[in-house]
Tab-separated table of C-alpha atoms and ligand atoms in Angstrom:
chain	number	residue	atom	x	y	z
A	1	MET	CA	2.964	7.997	42.571
A	2	LYS	CA	0.394	6.133	41.120
A	3	ILE	CA	0.837	5.455	37.543
A	4	VAL	CA	-0.974	3.264	34.488
A	5	VAL	CA	0.228	2.843	31.751
A	6	ILE	CA	-2.059	1.824	28.544
A	7	GLY	CA	-0.188	-1.433	26.510
A	8	ALA	CA	2.290	-4.085	26.859
A	9	GLY	CA	3.929	-3.555	23.930
A	10	ILE	CA	7.814	-3.053	23.488
A	11	ILE	CA	7.146	1.212	24.261
A	12	GLY	CA	4.513	0.513	27.678
A	13	VAL	CA	6.645	-1.900	28.504
A	14	THR	CA	9.707	-0.200	28.855
A	15	THR	CA	8.073	2.686	30.267
A	16	ALA	CA	6.354	0.932	33.509
A	17	TYR	CA	9.417	-0.578	34.397
A	18	GLU	CA	11.125	2.871	34.269
A	19	PHE	CA	8.127	3.388	36.858
A	20	ALA	CA	8.723	0.840	38.761
A	21	GLU	CA	12.596	1.260	38.722
A	22	ARG	CA	11.647	4.742	40.129
A	23	GLY	CA	9.488	3.484	43.125
A	24	HIS	CA	6.119	3.941	41.779
A	25	GLN	CA	3.206	2.002	42.423
A	26	VAL	CA	2.684	0.586	38.382
A	27	THR	CA	-0.671	-1.020	36.934
A	28	LEU	CA	0.073	-1.850	32.970
A	29	ILE	CA	-2.624	-2.920	31.914
A	30	GLU	CA	-2.822	-4.646	28.272
A	31	ARG	CA	-6.176	-6.233	25.856
A	32	ARG	CA	-3.839	-9.483	24.613
A	33	GLU	CA	-3.147	-12.417	26.807
A	34	GLY	CA	0.270	-11.098	27.326
A	35	ALA	CA	3.130	-9.228	26.622
A	36	GLY	CA	4.179	-8.121	23.199
A	37	LEU	CA	1.545	-9.634	21.123
A	38	GLU	CA	1.652	-6.971	18.747
A	39	THR	CA	3.516	-4.783	16.490
A	40	SER	CA	6.282	-6.074	19.218
A	41	PHE	CA	6.614	-9.634	17.980
A	42	ALA	CA	8.281	-10.219	14.665
A	43	ASN	CA	9.588	-7.173	13.883
A	44	GLY	CA	12.747	-6.816	11.752
A	45	GLY	CA	14.589	-6.988	15.050
A	46	GLN	CA	17.324	-4.427	14.266
A	47	LEU	CA	18.847	-1.886	17.076
A	48	GLY	CA	19.688	0.936	14.465
A	49	ALA	CA	21.018	4.073	15.646
A	50	GLY	CA	21.942	4.439	12.017
A	51	GLU	CA	18.983	4.099	10.409
A	52	VAL	CA	16.705	6.954	12.409
A	53	ALA	CA	15.906	8.846	9.419
A	54	PRO	CA	12.540	9.554	8.563
A	55	TRP	CA	10.960	7.455	5.523
A	56	ALA	CA	9.155	10.335	4.427
A	57	GLY	CA	11.330	11.768	1.844
A	58	PRO	CA	11.203	13.499	-1.650
A	59	GLU	CA	12.264	10.054	-3.591
A	60	VAL	CA	8.374	8.530	-1.688
A	61	PRO	CA	5.811	10.103	-3.835
A	62	GLY	CA	7.693	9.100	-7.124
A	63	GLN	CA	7.968	5.587	-5.874
A	64	ALA	CA	4.970	5.336	-4.571
A	65	LEU	CA	3.602	5.814	-7.935
A	66	ARG	CA	5.425	3.822	-10.209
A	67	TRP	CA	4.934	0.873	-7.639
A	68	MET	CA	0.808	1.300	-7.437
A	69	GLY	CA	-0.834	-1.653	-8.616
A	70	ARG	CA	1.971	-3.933	-8.045
A	71	ALA	CA	0.836	-7.310	-5.643
A	72	ASP	CA	4.931	-7.137	-4.399
A	73	ALA	CA	5.359	-3.348	-4.505
A	74	PRO	CA	7.608	-2.472	-1.202
A	75	PHE	CA	5.311	0.281	-0.770
A	76	ARG	CA	1.052	0.357	-0.720
A	77	LEU	CA	-1.560	2.428	-0.984
A	78	ARG	CA	-5.165	1.392	-0.055
A	79	LEU	CA	-7.548	4.415	0.008
A	80	LYS	CA	-10.681	4.158	2.324
A	81	PRO	CA	-13.562	6.352	3.129
A	82	ASP	CA	-11.495	7.048	6.032
A	83	PRO	CA	-10.673	11.068	6.614
A	84	GLU	CA	-7.762	9.826	9.438
A	85	GLN	CA	-6.398	8.153	7.013
A	86	TRP	CA	-6.572	11.115	4.655
A	87	ILE	CA	-5.423	13.475	7.029
A	88	TRP	CA	-2.204	11.243	8.246
A	89	LEU	CA	-1.273	11.043	4.041
A	90	LEU	CA	-1.754	15.102	3.839
A	91	ARG	CA	0.368	15.130	6.746
A	92	PHE	CA	2.652	13.196	4.988
A	93	LEU	CA	3.210	13.922	2.024
A	94	MET	CA	4.101	17.382	3.501
A	95	ARG	CA	7.192	15.555	4.526
A	96	CYS	CA	8.548	14.241	1.379
A	97	ARG	CA	11.305	17.044	1.847
A	98	ALA	CA	14.910	16.387	2.339
A	99	SER	CA	14.804	19.401	4.997
A	100	ALA	CA	11.682	17.751	6.643
A	101	ARG	CA	13.364	14.924	6.647
A	102	ALA	CA	16.654	16.151	7.755
A	103	GLU	CA	15.020	17.613	10.668
A	104	ARG	CA	14.116	14.301	12.423
A	105	VAL	CA	17.243	12.942	12.314
A	106	LEU	CA	19.457	14.027	15.251
A	107	PRO	CA	16.300	14.193	17.340
A	108	ASN	CA	15.864	10.297	16.868
A	109	LEU	CA	19.380	9.549	17.371
A	110	ALA	CA	19.298	10.975	20.819
A	111	LEU	CA	16.837	8.759	21.715
A	112	ALA	CA	18.364	5.704	19.682
A	113	LEU	CA	21.587	6.965	21.822
A	114	LEU	CA	19.987	6.840	24.826
A	115	THR	CA	18.242	3.805	24.121
A	116	ARG	CA	21.487	1.974	24.017
A	117	ALA	CA	22.950	2.884	26.476
A	118	ARG	CA	19.840	1.945	28.816
A	119	MET	CA	19.918	-1.076	27.052
A	120	GLU	CA	22.757	-1.507	28.369
A	121	GLU	CA	22.301	-0.606	31.942
A	122	ILE	CA	19.174	-2.377	32.118
A	123	THR	CA	20.243	-5.959	30.438
A	124	ALA	CA	23.535	-4.901	32.968
A	125	LYS	CA	21.758	-5.340	35.892
A	126	PHE	CA	19.761	-8.710	35.443
A	127	ALA	CA	22.947	-10.354	34.399
A	128	SER	CA	24.544	-9.311	37.455
A	129	ALA	CA	21.926	-10.561	39.521
A	130	GLY	CA	22.117	-13.866	37.968
A	131	ASP	CA	19.187	-13.650	36.477
A	132	PRO	CA	20.526	-12.122	32.072
A	133	ILE	CA	17.780	-11.023	30.140
A	134	LEU	CA	18.745	-13.475	27.015
A	135	PHE	CA	16.738	-12.462	23.386
A	136	ASP	CA	19.202	-13.093	21.468
A	137	GLU	CA	21.008	-10.081	21.127
A	138	ARG	CA	23.996	-9.741	18.518
A	139	ARG	CA	26.503	-6.899	18.647
A	140	ASP	CA	27.983	-6.900	15.038
A	141	GLY	CA	27.213	-4.094	13.651
A	142	ILE	CA	24.334	-3.190	10.932
A	143	LEU	CA	25.327	-3.214	6.949
A	144	GLN	CA	23.077	-0.957	4.681
A	145	ILE	CA	23.610	-2.289	1.320
A	146	PHE	CA	23.084	-0.101	-1.770
A	147	HIS	CA	23.136	-0.441	-5.305
A	148	THR	CA	23.327	2.696	-6.984
A	149	ALA	CA	26.535	4.937	-6.209
A	150	HIS	CA	24.158	8.310	-6.367
A	151	SER	CA	21.978	6.098	-3.286
A	152	LEU	CA	25.314	5.024	-1.279
A	153	GLU	CA	26.454	8.606	-1.909
A	154	GLY	CA	23.815	9.779	0.151
A	155	ALA	CA	23.430	7.570	2.562
A	156	ALA	CA	26.893	8.430	3.296
A	157	LYS	CA	26.461	12.213	3.225
A	158	GLU	CA	23.619	11.242	6.085
A	159	ALA	CA	25.951	8.961	7.756
A	160	GLU	CA	28.810	12.488	8.253
A	161	VAL	CA	25.994	14.811	9.889
A	162	MET	CA	24.957	11.665	12.324
A	163	ARG	CA	29.339	10.807	12.850
A	164	ARG	CA	29.282	14.701	13.905
A	165	ALA	CA	26.551	13.743	16.824
A	166	GLY	CA	28.633	11.226	17.692
A	167	LEU	CA	27.735	8.111	15.307
A	168	GLU	CA	30.492	6.397	13.410
A	169	GLN	CA	29.704	4.561	10.348
A	170	ARG	CA	32.146	3.300	8.248
A	171	VAL	CA	31.557	3.013	3.502
A	172	LEU	CA	32.666	0.330	2.027
A	173	THR	CA	33.224	-0.907	-1.384
A	174	ALA	CA	31.689	-3.994	-2.512
A	175	ALA	CA	34.107	-6.387	-1.527
A	176	GLU	CA	34.583	-4.918	1.617
A	177	CYS	CA	30.931	-5.471	2.258
A	178	VAL	CA	32.138	-9.417	1.750
A	179	ASP	CA	34.442	-9.128	4.898
A	180	VAL	CA	32.159	-7.768	7.064
A	181	GLU	CA	29.711	-10.720	6.069
A	182	PRO	CA	30.604	-13.429	4.504
A	183	ALA	CA	26.784	-14.753	3.829
A	184	LEU	CA	26.971	-11.943	0.754
A	185	ALA	CA	29.764	-13.524	-1.683
A	186	PRO	CA	26.617	-15.389	-3.474
A	187	ALA	CA	25.124	-12.100	-3.853
A	188	LEU	CA	28.259	-10.488	-4.611
A	189	GLN	CA	28.602	-12.611	-7.672
A	190	LYS	CA	25.692	-11.418	-9.302
A	191	GLY	CA	26.556	-8.538	-9.186
A	192	GLY	CA	24.531	-5.658	-8.739
A	193	ILE	CA	25.834	-4.048	-5.324
A	194	VAL	CA	28.053	-0.921	-5.505
A	195	GLY	CA	29.531	-0.846	-1.712
A	196	GLY	CA	27.269	-0.432	2.211
A	197	LEU	CA	27.802	1.837	5.438
A	198	TYR	CA	28.594	-0.095	8.003
A	199	CYS	CA	27.595	0.527	11.629
A	200	GLU	CA	29.841	-1.572	13.587
A	201	SER	CA	28.075	-0.047	16.684
A	202	ASP	CA	24.712	-1.038	16.068
A	203	GLY	CA	23.295	-4.691	16.995
A	204	SER	CA	20.277	-6.731	17.329
A	205	GLY	CA	17.489	-8.732	18.923
A	206	ASP	CA	14.705	-10.405	19.358
A	207	ALA	CA	12.555	-7.410	20.670
A	208	HIS	CA	9.224	-10.181	21.407
A	209	VAL	CA	11.413	-12.038	23.738
A	210	PHE	CA	12.864	-8.610	25.299
A	211	THR	CA	9.793	-7.200	25.860
A	212	ARG	CA	8.302	-10.847	27.426
A	213	GLU	CA	10.756	-11.129	29.824
A	214	LEU	CA	10.891	-7.493	30.893
A	215	ALA	CA	7.335	-7.703	31.569
A	216	ALA	CA	8.113	-10.668	33.385
A	217	ARG	CA	10.764	-8.676	36.127
A	218	ALA	CA	8.804	-5.768	36.363
A	219	GLU	CA	5.671	-7.873	37.669
A	220	LYS	CA	8.438	-9.359	40.395
A	221	MET	CA	9.305	-5.702	40.941
A	222	GLY	CA	5.659	-4.326	41.915
A	223	VAL	CA	4.358	-3.527	38.663
A	224	ARG	CA	0.483	-5.040	38.132
A	225	PHE	CA	0.090	-6.534	35.054
A	226	VAL	CA	-3.353	-6.935	34.257
A	227	ALA	CA	-3.764	-9.084	30.497
A	228	GLY	CA	-6.401	-9.015	28.709
A	229	ALA	CA	-8.434	-6.052	30.078
A	230	ASP	CA	-9.269	-4.109	26.677
A	231	VAL	CA	-9.533	-0.157	27.937
A	232	GLU	CA	-12.421	1.130	27.067
A	233	SER	CA	-12.722	4.928	28.452
A	234	PHE	CA	-11.737	7.196	30.873
A	235	GLU	CA	-12.665	8.792	33.886
A	236	THR	CA	-12.091	12.519	34.196
A	237	GLU	CA	-12.790	15.416	36.660
A	238	GLY	CA	-11.542	19.253	35.929
A	239	GLY	CA	-8.217	19.235	34.455
A	240	LYS	CA	-7.784	15.483	35.409
A	241	ILE	CA	-7.704	11.759	35.048
A	242	THR	CA	-8.691	9.851	37.484
A	243	GLY	CA	-8.781	6.699	36.118
A	244	VAL	CA	-9.174	4.173	33.388
A	245	ARG	CA	-12.257	1.699	32.527
A	246	THR	CA	-12.472	-1.698	30.956
A	247	LYS	CA	-14.992	-4.458	31.195
A	248	GLY	CA	-16.184	-4.508	35.032
A	249	TRP	CA	-12.997	-2.990	36.443
A	250	LEU	CA	-11.859	0.941	37.035
A	251	PHE	CA	-8.204	1.456	37.609
A	252	GLY	CA	-7.341	4.774	39.687
A	253	GLY	CA	-4.112	6.410	38.854
A	254	ASP	CA	-2.282	9.669	39.211
A	255	ALA	CA	-0.397	9.752	36.134
A	256	PHE	CA	-1.092	8.076	32.562
A	257	VAL	CA	0.393	6.992	29.739
A	258	LEU	CA	-0.809	5.943	26.653
A	259	ALA	CA	1.349	3.631	24.414
A	260	ALA	CA	-1.087	1.440	22.846
A	261	GLY	CA	0.652	1.312	19.857
A	262	VAL	CA	-1.853	1.729	16.669
A	263	GLY	CA	-4.773	1.980	19.667
A	264	THR	CA	-3.198	5.510	20.891
A	265	ALA	CA	-5.393	7.314	18.380
A	266	LYS	CA	-8.812	5.865	19.141
A	267	LEU	CA	-8.708	6.464	22.849
A	268	ALA	CA	-6.884	9.948	22.779
A	269	ARG	CA	-10.077	10.396	20.498
A	270	GLN	CA	-11.721	9.949	23.504
A	271	LEU	CA	-10.151	12.581	25.068
A	272	GLY	CA	-10.386	15.371	22.462
A	273	LEU	CA	-6.823	14.789	21.277
A	274	ARG	CA	-6.455	14.144	18.073
A	275	ILE	CA	-2.631	12.499	16.742
A	276	PRO	CA	-0.710	12.118	13.858
A	277	VAL	CA	-0.282	8.305	14.155
A	278	TYR	CA	-1.679	5.588	11.971
A	279	PRO	CA	-0.949	2.158	10.526
A	280	LEU	CA	1.442	1.395	8.397
A	281	LYS	CA	1.249	-2.242	7.335
A	282	GLY	CA	4.415	-4.931	7.617
A	283	TYR	CA	5.996	-7.980	6.909
A	284	SER	CA	8.244	-10.539	8.595
A	285	VAL	CA	9.065	-14.012	7.551
A	286	THR	CA	11.687	-15.864	9.980
A	287	VAL	CA	13.349	-18.898	8.610
A	288	PRO	CA	15.694	-20.834	9.927
A	289	ALA	CA	18.924	-20.125	9.539
A	290	MET	CA	20.861	-23.577	9.136
A	291	GLY	CA	20.622	-25.922	6.861
A	292	PRO	CA	22.302	-28.159	3.645
A	293	ALA	CA	24.273	-24.500	3.422
A	294	GLY	CA	25.851	-24.654	6.251
A	295	GLU	CA	26.764	-22.188	9.653
A	296	GLY	CA	29.837	-20.762	6.690
A	297	LEU	CA	26.782	-19.317	5.074
A	298	ALA	CA	24.227	-17.850	7.226
A	299	PRO	CA	24.087	-14.196	7.528
A	300	LYS	CA	25.466	-13.301	11.663
A	301	VAL	CA	25.254	-9.360	10.701
A	302	SER	CA	21.814	-7.294	10.972
A	303	MET	CA	21.851	-5.878	6.691
A	304	THR	CA	19.459	-3.050	5.244
A	305	ASP	CA	18.822	-3.708	1.385
A	306	GLU	CA	18.140	0.000	0.295
A	307	ALA	CA	16.824	-1.242	-2.885
A	308	ARG	CA	14.872	-4.544	-1.940
A	309	LYS	CA	13.420	-2.878	0.931
A	310	ILE	CA	14.599	-5.038	3.338
A	311	VAL	CA	15.946	-5.936	7.149
A	312	VAL	CA	17.693	-9.016	7.974
A	313	SER	CA	18.235	-10.032	11.045
A	314	ARG	CA	20.162	-12.910	12.525
A	315	LEU	CA	17.955	-14.127	15.905
A	316	GLY	CA	19.898	-17.167	17.094
A	317	GLU	CA	19.156	-20.210	15.311
A	318	ARG	CA	16.723	-17.733	13.108
A	319	VAL	CA	17.096	-15.620	10.042
A	320	ARG	CA	14.131	-13.238	9.903
A	321	VAL	CA	13.448	-10.942	7.119
A	322	ALA	CA	11.280	-7.682	7.120
A	323	GLY	CA	9.780	-5.192	4.801
A	324	THR	CA	6.774	-3.645	3.314
A	325	ALA	CA	4.939	-0.640	4.042
A	326	GLU	CA	1.170	-0.349	2.977
A	327	VAL	CA	-1.041	2.793	4.415
A	328	SER	CA	-4.258	0.424	4.179
A	329	GLY	CA	-6.069	1.000	7.711
A	330	TYR	CA	-5.989	-1.416	10.672
A	331	ASP	CA	-6.684	-4.325	8.858
A	332	THR	CA	-4.049	-6.960	9.949
A	333	THR	CA	-4.971	-9.994	7.331
A	334	LEU	CA	-1.525	-11.470	5.708
A	335	GLU	CA	-1.917	-11.669	2.446
A	336	MET	CA	0.578	-14.061	0.924
A	337	PRO	CA	1.526	-12.826	-1.864
A	338	ARG	CA	2.825	-9.939	0.483
A	339	ALA	CA	4.321	-12.090	2.517
A	340	ARG	CA	5.592	-14.097	-0.183
A	341	SER	CA	7.350	-11.082	-1.803
A	342	VAL	CA	9.264	-9.867	1.696
A	343	LEU	CA	10.844	-13.640	1.430
A	344	ALA	CA	11.945	-13.211	-2.082
A	345	GLY	CA	13.778	-10.146	-1.284
A	346	LEU	CA	15.766	-12.561	1.459
A	347	LEU	CA	16.208	-15.592	-1.269
A	348	ASP	CA	17.033	-12.585	-3.943
A	349	LEU	CA	19.934	-11.179	-1.668
A	350	LEU	CA	21.045	-14.681	0.655
A	351	PRO	CA	20.079	-17.355	-2.252
A	352	GLN	CA	22.179	-20.084	0.155
A	353	LEU	CA	19.027	-19.962	2.315
A	354	GLY	CA	16.347	-21.587	-0.589
A	355	ALA	CA	16.426	-24.670	1.713
A	356	GLN	CA	14.889	-23.011	4.486
A	357	ALA	CA	11.957	-21.330	3.557
A	358	GLU	CA	9.980	-23.709	3.060
A	359	GLN	CA	9.941	-23.743	7.166
A	360	ALA	CA	9.193	-20.225	6.876
A	361	GLU	CA	6.981	-18.349	9.372
A	362	PHE	CA	4.886	-15.437	8.465
A	363	TRP	CA	3.570	-11.964	10.293
A	364	THR	CA	2.504	-9.107	10.095
A	365	GLY	CA	2.063	-6.305	11.898
A	366	LEU	CA	1.020	-2.041	11.708
A	367	ARG	CA	3.794	0.138	13.151
A	368	PRO	CA	2.027	2.682	15.032
A	369	MET	CA	3.756	5.663	12.167
A	370	SER	CA	3.542	9.024	13.377
A	371	SER	CA	3.758	11.417	9.561
A	372	ASP	CA	6.994	13.293	10.573
A	373	GLY	CA	8.748	9.494	11.572
A	374	SER	CA	9.491	10.687	15.299
A	375	PRO	CA	7.596	9.311	18.241
A	376	ILE	CA	5.375	11.018	20.512
A	377	ILE	CA	6.456	11.670	23.663
A	378	GLY	CA	5.467	13.298	26.726
A	379	GLN	CA	2.296	15.236	28.218
A	380	ALA	CA	-0.305	15.797	25.946
A	381	GLY	CA	-3.950	17.639	25.514
A	382	ARG	CA	-6.031	19.432	28.177
A	383	PHE	CA	-5.090	16.878	30.872
A	384	SER	CA	-2.379	17.411	32.881
A	385	ASN	CA	-1.664	14.181	33.890
A	386	LEU	CA	-2.248	12.477	30.465
A	387	TYR	CA	1.604	11.640	28.735
A	388	LEU	CA	1.681	9.868	25.650
A	389	ASN	CA	4.332	7.449	24.740
A	390	THR	CA	3.983	6.016	21.400
A	391	GLY	CA	4.416	6.588	17.250
A	392	HIS	CA	7.784	4.956	17.258
A	393	GLY	CA	6.590	3.514	13.600
A	394	SER	CA	9.675	1.686	12.113
A	395	LEU	CA	12.024	2.674	15.021
A	396	GLY	CA	10.139	1.078	18.241
A	397	TRP	CA	12.867	-1.580	19.476
A	398	THR	CA	15.519	0.953	18.468
A	399	LEU	CA	14.223	4.050	20.598
A	400	ALA	CA	12.159	2.210	23.408
A	401	ALA	CA	14.219	2.147	26.093
A	402	GLY	CA	14.878	5.234	25.527
A	403	SER	CA	11.694	7.414	25.261
A	404	ALA	CA	10.466	5.549	28.229
A	405	THR	CA	13.471	6.480	30.411
A	406	ALA	CA	13.786	10.524	29.028
A	407	LEU	CA	9.412	9.932	30.094
A	408	ALA	CA	9.672	8.991	33.291
A	409	ASP	CA	12.419	11.522	34.575
A	410	ALA	CA	10.356	14.398	32.942
A	411	ILE	CA	6.835	12.400	35.142
A	412	CYS	CA	8.969	12.587	38.237
A	413	GLY	CA	11.216	15.460	37.563
A	414	ALA	CA	14.140	14.155	37.577
A	415	PRO	CA	17.135	15.681	36.388
A	416	PRO	CA	16.315	14.433	32.376
A	417	ARG	CA	18.845	12.772	30.505
A	418	LEU	CA	17.160	13.993	27.064
A	419	GLU	CA	15.427	16.677	26.741
A	420	LEU	CA	11.580	15.923	25.736
A	421	SER	CA	10.959	18.804	23.649
A	422	PRO	CA	11.395	17.822	20.553
A	423	TYR	CA	9.029	14.783	21.255
A	424	SER	CA	6.255	17.099	22.003
A	425	ILE	CA	2.954	16.600	20.204
A	426	ASN	CA	2.701	20.639	20.108
A	427	ARG	CA	5.369	20.242	17.317
A	428	PHE	CA	2.370	19.560	14.457
A	429	SER	CA	0.615	22.564	13.683
A	430	PHE	CA	-2.667	21.295	12.950
A	431	ILE	CA	-4.387	18.446	14.178
B	1	FAD	C1	7.081	-5.940	9.889
B	1	FAD	C2	8.068	-5.210	10.577
B	1	FAD	C3	8.803	-4.394	11.098
B	1	FAD	C4	10.007	-3.891	11.807
B	1	FAD	N1	11.228	-3.787	12.011
B	1	FAD	C5	11.810	-2.883	12.870
B	1	FAD	C6	13.002	-3.411	13.533
B	1	FAD	O1	14.000	-3.561	12.827
B	1	FAD	N2	13.695	-2.074	14.328
B	1	FAD	C7	12.414	-1.460	14.958
B	1	FAD	O2	13.630	-0.640	15.543
B	1	FAD	N3	11.638	-1.348	14.998
B	1	FAD	C8	10.936	-2.213	14.045
B	1	FAD	N4	9.525	-2.026	13.621
B	1	FAD	C9	8.890	-1.393	14.401
B	1	FAD	C10	8.822	-1.737	15.907
B	1	FAD	O3	8.377	-2.933	16.083
B	1	FAD	C11	7.374	-0.506	16.456
B	1	FAD	O4	7.598	0.276	16.199
B	1	FAD	C12	6.802	-0.935	17.891
B	1	FAD	O5	6.847	-2.976	18.177
B	1	FAD	C13	5.621	-0.271	18.837
B	1	FAD	O6	6.061	-0.751	19.682
B	1	FAD	P1	4.256	-0.348	20.281
B	1	FAD	O7	4.951	-0.465	22.053
B	1	FAD	O8	4.145	0.853	20.528
B	1	FAD	O9	3.236	-1.228	19.903
B	1	FAD	P2	2.581	-2.830	20.621
B	1	FAD	O10	3.740	-3.543	20.706
B	1	FAD	O11	1.540	-2.738	18.975
B	1	FAD	O12	2.424	-2.602	21.785
B	1	FAD	C14	1.277	-1.596	22.013
B	1	FAD	C15	0.300	-2.544	23.060
B	1	FAD	O13	-0.773	-1.792	23.326
B	1	FAD	C16	-1.929	-3.068	23.395
B	1	FAD	N5	-2.905	-1.862	23.837
B	1	FAD	C17	-3.933	-1.282	22.420
B	1	FAD	N6	-4.991	-0.866	22.733
B	1	FAD	C18	-4.919	-1.178	23.883
B	1	FAD	C19	-6.786	-0.560	24.821
B	1	FAD	N7	-7.421	-0.589	23.864
B	1	FAD	N8	-6.311	-1.563	26.380
B	1	FAD	C20	-5.381	-2.138	26.511
B	1	FAD	N9	-4.444	-2.567	25.527
B	1	FAD	C21	-4.707	-1.680	24.187
B	1	FAD	C22	-2.097	-3.846	22.390
B	1	FAD	O14	-2.369	-5.279	22.232
B	1	FAD	C23	-0.265	-3.792	22.056
B	1	FAD	O15	-0.023	-5.264	23.082
B	1	FAD	C24	8.726	-3.056	13.014
B	1	FAD	C25	7.889	-3.249	12.447
B	1	FAD	C26	7.116	-4.399	11.757
B	1	FAD	C27	5.597	-3.646	11.664
């Protein structure tokens, strides 16, 4: 088959790779100059099966109201004269129920565990061929830190559901958190940490490096990577898409996968398809791990601070912190007060990194967030050869390899490692 994949972020690159591995002819089209330069560029780095619950929850509307008007608020809403935004917000609000949140945990977990298994296979394959993919991977687990007994109890209940589905997590006291991550010692002394939830089998790594390196290997396997090409329109005939057009080029194919992150909704609209995916802006800050504080005080374990709404990952000689969620359209302006609030969260949690703050690198990106917190994967709309792999929101790195392999199985008619119906666009009742 001839497969055309649009978008070379972590989702599009893993998708292209899966088809190449199955012996298909793949064209991967990307508007930027290389792979992984948009949202997959500097994310929080977490590969976190233990943290796959959707962001929409009963506490969110109240928090959003409390944080209104605060420049450093972890969540910010900027209303636009844009029906796409209002409809998405309405859908998101309708999901702010405990039952709606619980409904998506197991489908997301299944994808995360498949991703874990698939990444293991992919990295082992290249390592054994003497061409390892080095992406600052760490397998030291992810530690969630809690500041109230109530939030720790809630998380422990959710962890119990996941344990029954095959993911072990341990509830820790505050002192045990420091045993797992000695870099938390100064934070423990300050007080405020009541305990943690530790998922030892989780990990972290640099999503951009992995995306870039896998794209290079996919090219060697025969994938035609067309960079600097913005897909503008589609050619259709009857119930099928026959090609995609960029400036001056037409790319034909048998199957077309839209994996264009926050650009997917616009492309899908041309094909008469409305998808409930909207940008959720976030920030990350990267600082050197080492400094006068010395290696002993730099974190090794990836962490999530539930109260500060940040995630922290050690990426080789760097520490990255990511956070904030802003519903403000497609604007990618880096607002320094927002970016600095994420850095402040890091320094509050790990004050020993203060000296490194001067060398901080700031970044912002748009999470392609579906309204219910699960990705949309599979055939969609009235064109029988149109497929979506998008809407991974805050979990794109954690769910990418699983989403790609499940979709490739479905399109190729291979025995599925994962049933795709829970991720179908048809789960949304109004579009
Ligand atoms: C601050 C922040 C922290 C995060 N932390 C984590 C984390 O710790 N763990 C985790 O799992 N996830 C995390 N995420 C989420 C994760 O980064 C995303 O879900 C993931 O990168 C989305 O990948 P994607 O391939 O769908 O989109 P992208 O990486 O944006 O790729 C889409 C590609 O499509 C291209 N494109 C768009 N339109 C067109 C067109 N018309 N023609 C050609 N090309 C086009 C774009 O240029 C882009 O390269 C975080 C996100 C943010 C913003």
